[in-house]
Coordinates of N, CA and C in Angstrom, one line a residue:
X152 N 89.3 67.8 95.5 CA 88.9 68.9 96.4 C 87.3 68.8 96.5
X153 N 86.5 68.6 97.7 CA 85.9 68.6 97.7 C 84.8 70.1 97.8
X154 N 83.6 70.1 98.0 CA 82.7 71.4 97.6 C 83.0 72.0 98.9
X155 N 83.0 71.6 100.1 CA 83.2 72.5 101.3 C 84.7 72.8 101.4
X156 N 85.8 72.2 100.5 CA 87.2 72.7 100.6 C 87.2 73.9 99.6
X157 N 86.3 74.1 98.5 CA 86.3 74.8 97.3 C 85.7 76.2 98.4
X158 N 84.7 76.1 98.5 CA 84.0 76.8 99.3 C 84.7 77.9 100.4
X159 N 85.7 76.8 101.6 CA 86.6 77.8 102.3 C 87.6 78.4 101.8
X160 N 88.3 77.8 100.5 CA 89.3 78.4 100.0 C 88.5 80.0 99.6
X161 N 87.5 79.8 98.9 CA 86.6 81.3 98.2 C 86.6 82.1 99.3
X162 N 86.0 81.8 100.5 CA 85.7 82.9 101.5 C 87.1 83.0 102.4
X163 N 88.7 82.4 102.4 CA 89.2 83.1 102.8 C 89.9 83.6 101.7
X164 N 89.8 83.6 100.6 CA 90.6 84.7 99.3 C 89.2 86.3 99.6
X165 N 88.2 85.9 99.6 CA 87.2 86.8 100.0 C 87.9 87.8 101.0
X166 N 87.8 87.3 102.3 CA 88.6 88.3 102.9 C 89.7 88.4 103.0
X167 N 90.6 88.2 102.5 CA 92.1 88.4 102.0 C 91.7 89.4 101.3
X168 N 90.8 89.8 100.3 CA 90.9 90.7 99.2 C 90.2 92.0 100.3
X169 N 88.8 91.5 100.9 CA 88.5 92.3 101.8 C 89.6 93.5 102.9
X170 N 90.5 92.6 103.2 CA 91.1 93.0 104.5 C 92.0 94.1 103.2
X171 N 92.6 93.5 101.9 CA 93.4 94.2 101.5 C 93.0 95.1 100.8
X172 N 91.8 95.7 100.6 CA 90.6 97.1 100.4 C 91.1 97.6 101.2
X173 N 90.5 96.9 102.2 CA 90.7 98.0 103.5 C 92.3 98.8 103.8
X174 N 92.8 97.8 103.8 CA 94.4 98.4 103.9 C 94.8 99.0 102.9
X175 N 94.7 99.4 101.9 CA 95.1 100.0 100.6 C 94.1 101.5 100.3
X176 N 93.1 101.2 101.1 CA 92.0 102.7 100.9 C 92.4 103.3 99.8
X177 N 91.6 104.8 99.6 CA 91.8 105.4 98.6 C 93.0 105.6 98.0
X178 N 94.5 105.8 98.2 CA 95.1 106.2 97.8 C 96.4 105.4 98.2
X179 N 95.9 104.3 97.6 CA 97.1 103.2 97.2 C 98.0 103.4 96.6
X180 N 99.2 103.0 96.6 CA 100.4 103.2 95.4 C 99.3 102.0 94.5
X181 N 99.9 102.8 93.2 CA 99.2 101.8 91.8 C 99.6 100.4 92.0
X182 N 100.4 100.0 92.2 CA 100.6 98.3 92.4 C 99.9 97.9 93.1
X183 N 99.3 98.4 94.4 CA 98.8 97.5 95.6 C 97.3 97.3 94.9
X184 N 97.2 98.7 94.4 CA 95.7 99.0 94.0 C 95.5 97.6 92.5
X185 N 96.2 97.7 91.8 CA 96.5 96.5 90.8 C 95.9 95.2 91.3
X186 N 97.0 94.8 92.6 CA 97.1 93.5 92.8 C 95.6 93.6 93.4
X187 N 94.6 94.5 94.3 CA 93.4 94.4 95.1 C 92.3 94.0 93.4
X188 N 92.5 94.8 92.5 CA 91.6 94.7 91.4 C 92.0 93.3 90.8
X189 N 93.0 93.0 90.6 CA 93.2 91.2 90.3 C 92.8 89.9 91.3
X190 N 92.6 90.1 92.5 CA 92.3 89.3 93.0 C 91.0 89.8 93.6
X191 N 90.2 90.8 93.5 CA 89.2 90.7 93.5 C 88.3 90.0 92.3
X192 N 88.9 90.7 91.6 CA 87.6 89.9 90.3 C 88.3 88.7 89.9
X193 N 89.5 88.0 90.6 CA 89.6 86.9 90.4 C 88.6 85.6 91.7
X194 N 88.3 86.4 92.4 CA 87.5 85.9 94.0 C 86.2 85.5 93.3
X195 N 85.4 86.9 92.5 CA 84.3 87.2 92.0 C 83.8 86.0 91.1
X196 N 85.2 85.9 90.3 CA 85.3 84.4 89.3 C 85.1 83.5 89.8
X197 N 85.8 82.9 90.7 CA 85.8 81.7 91.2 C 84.6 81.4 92.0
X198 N 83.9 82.7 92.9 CA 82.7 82.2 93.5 C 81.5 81.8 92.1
X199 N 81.7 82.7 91.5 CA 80.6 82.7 90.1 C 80.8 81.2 89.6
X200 N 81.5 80.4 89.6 CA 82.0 79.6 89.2 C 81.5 78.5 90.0
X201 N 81.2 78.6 91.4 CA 81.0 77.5 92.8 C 79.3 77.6 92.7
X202 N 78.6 79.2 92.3 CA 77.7 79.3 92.8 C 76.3 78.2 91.8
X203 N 75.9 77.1 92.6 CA 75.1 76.3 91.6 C 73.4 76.1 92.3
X204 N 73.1 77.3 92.9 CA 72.0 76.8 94.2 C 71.2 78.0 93.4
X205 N 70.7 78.8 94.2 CA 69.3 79.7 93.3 C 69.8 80.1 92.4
X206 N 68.9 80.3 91.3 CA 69.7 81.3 90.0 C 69.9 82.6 90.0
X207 N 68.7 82.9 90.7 CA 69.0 84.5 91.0 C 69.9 84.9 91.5
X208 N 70.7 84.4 92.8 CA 71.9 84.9 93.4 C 73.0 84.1 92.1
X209 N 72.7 83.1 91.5 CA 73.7 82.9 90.0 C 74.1 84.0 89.8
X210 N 73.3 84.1 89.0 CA 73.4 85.3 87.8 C 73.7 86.6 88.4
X211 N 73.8 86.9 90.2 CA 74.3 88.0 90.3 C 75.6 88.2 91.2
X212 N 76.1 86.6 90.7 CA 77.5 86.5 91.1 C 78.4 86.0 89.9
X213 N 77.5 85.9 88.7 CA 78.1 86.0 87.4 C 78.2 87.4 86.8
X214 N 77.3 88.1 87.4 CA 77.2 89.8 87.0 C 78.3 90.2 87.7
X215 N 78.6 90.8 88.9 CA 79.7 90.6 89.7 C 80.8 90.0 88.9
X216 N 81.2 89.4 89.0 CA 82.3 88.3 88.0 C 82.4 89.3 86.7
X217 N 81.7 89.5 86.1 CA 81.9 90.2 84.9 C 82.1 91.4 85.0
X218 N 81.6 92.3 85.9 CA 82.1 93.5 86.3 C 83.1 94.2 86.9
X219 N 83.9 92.8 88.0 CA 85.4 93.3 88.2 C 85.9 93.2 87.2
X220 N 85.6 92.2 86.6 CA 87.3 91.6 85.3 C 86.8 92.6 84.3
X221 N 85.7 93.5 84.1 CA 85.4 94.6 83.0 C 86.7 95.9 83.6
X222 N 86.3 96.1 85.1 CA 86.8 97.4 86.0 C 88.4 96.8 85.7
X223 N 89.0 95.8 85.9 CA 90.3 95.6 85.8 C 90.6 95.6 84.4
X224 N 90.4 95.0 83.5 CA 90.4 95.0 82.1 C 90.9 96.8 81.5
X225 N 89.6 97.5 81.9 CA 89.8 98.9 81.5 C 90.8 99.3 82.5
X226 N 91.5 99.3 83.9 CA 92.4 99.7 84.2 C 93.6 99.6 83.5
X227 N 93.2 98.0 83.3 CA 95.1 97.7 82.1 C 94.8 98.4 81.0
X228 N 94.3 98.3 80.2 CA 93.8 99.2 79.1 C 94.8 100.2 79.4
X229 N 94.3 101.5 79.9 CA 94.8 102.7 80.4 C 95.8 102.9 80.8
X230 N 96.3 102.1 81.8 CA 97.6 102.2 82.5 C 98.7 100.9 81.6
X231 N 98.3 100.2 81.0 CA 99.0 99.2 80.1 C 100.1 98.5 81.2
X232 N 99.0 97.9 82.3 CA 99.8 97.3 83.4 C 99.5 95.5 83.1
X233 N 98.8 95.0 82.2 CA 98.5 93.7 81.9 C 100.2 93.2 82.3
X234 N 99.6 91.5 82.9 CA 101.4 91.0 83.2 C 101.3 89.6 82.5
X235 N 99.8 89.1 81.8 CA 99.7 88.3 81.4 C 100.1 88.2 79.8
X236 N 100.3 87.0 78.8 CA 100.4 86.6 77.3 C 99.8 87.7 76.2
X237 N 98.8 88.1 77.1 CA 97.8 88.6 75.2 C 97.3 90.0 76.2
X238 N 97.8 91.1 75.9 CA 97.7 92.4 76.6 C 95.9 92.5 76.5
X239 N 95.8 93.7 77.5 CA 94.4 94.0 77.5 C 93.8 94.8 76.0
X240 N 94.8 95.4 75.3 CA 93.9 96.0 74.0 C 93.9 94.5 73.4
X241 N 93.8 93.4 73.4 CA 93.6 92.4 72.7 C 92.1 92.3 72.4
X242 N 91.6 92.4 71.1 CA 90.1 92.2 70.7 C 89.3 91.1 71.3
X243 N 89.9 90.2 71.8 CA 89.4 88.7 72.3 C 88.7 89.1 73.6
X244 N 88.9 89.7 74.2 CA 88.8 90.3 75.9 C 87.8 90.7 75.5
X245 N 87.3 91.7 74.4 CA 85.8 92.6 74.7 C 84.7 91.4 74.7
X246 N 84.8 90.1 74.5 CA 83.8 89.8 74.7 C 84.0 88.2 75.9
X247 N 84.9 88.3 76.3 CA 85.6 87.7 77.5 C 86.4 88.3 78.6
X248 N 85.8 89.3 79.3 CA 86.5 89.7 80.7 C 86.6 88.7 81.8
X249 N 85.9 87.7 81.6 CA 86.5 86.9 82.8 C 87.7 86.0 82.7
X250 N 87.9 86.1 81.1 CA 88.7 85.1 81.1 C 90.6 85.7 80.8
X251 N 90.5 87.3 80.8 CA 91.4 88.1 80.9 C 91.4 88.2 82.2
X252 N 90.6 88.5 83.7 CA 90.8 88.0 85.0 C 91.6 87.1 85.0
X253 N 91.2 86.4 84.7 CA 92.4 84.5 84.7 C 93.4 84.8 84.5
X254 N 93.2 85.0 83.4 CA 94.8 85.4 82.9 C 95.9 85.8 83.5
X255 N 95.4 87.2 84.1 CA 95.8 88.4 85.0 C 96.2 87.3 86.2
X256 N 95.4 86.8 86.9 CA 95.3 86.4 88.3 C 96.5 85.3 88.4
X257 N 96.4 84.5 87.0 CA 97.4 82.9 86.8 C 99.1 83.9 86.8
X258 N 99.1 85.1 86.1 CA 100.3 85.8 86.1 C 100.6 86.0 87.8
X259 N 99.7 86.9 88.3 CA 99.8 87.5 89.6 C 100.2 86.6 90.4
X260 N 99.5 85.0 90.4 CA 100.4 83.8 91.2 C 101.4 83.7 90.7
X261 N 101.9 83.4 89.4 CA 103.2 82.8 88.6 C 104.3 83.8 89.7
X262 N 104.0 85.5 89.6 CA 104.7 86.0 90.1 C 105.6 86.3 91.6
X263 N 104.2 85.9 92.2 CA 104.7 85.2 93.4 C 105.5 84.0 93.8
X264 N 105.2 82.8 92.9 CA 106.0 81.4 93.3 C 107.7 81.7 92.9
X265 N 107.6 82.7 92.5 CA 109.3 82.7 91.5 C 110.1 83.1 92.9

């Protein structure tokens, strides 16, 4: 895969996630709202992951990155909606939210291909 295939794949899950904000507004049934917080801070990830050009916008798409998968994290927490191996009260997560995004997101596809 090259860096401009990586690149369109990001910005159309970007608006995919975008268009699916929009469509879900405030008052989502819990699943939709679920699936928009998993695949947002899984977008967040993946760009955080591509971005290798100034550091400043780095680091504020690694901030980003760490702040959905924090906002999703504590949703599972609460609502105990985790679909992945190692639930969100798992102690490993408090100092890896991105990698409980993954997690979440590799479920959320799994779920789909079945």
């Amino acid at each position: 895969m090259t860096t401009h295939d990586l690149h369109w794949g990001i910005a159309r899950e970007m608006t995919a996630v975008y268009a699916l904000g929009l469509d879900i507004g405030e008052d989502a049934h819990h699943e939709r709202r679920r699936e928009y917080m998993v695949r947002r801070a899984a977008a967040a990830d993946r760009l955080s992951d591509s971005d290798g050009g100034d550091p400043i916008a780095a680091a504020e798409t690694i901030h980003d990155a760490v702040h959905y998968a924090r906002a999703l994290l504590a949703h599972d927490r609460l609502d105990d909606t985790g679909r992945g191996p190692l639930p969100a009260h798992d102690p490993r997560w408090l100092d890896d939210p991105r990698g409980y995004a993954r997690q979440e997101h590799r479920a959320w596809i799994l779920d789909r291909e079945v």
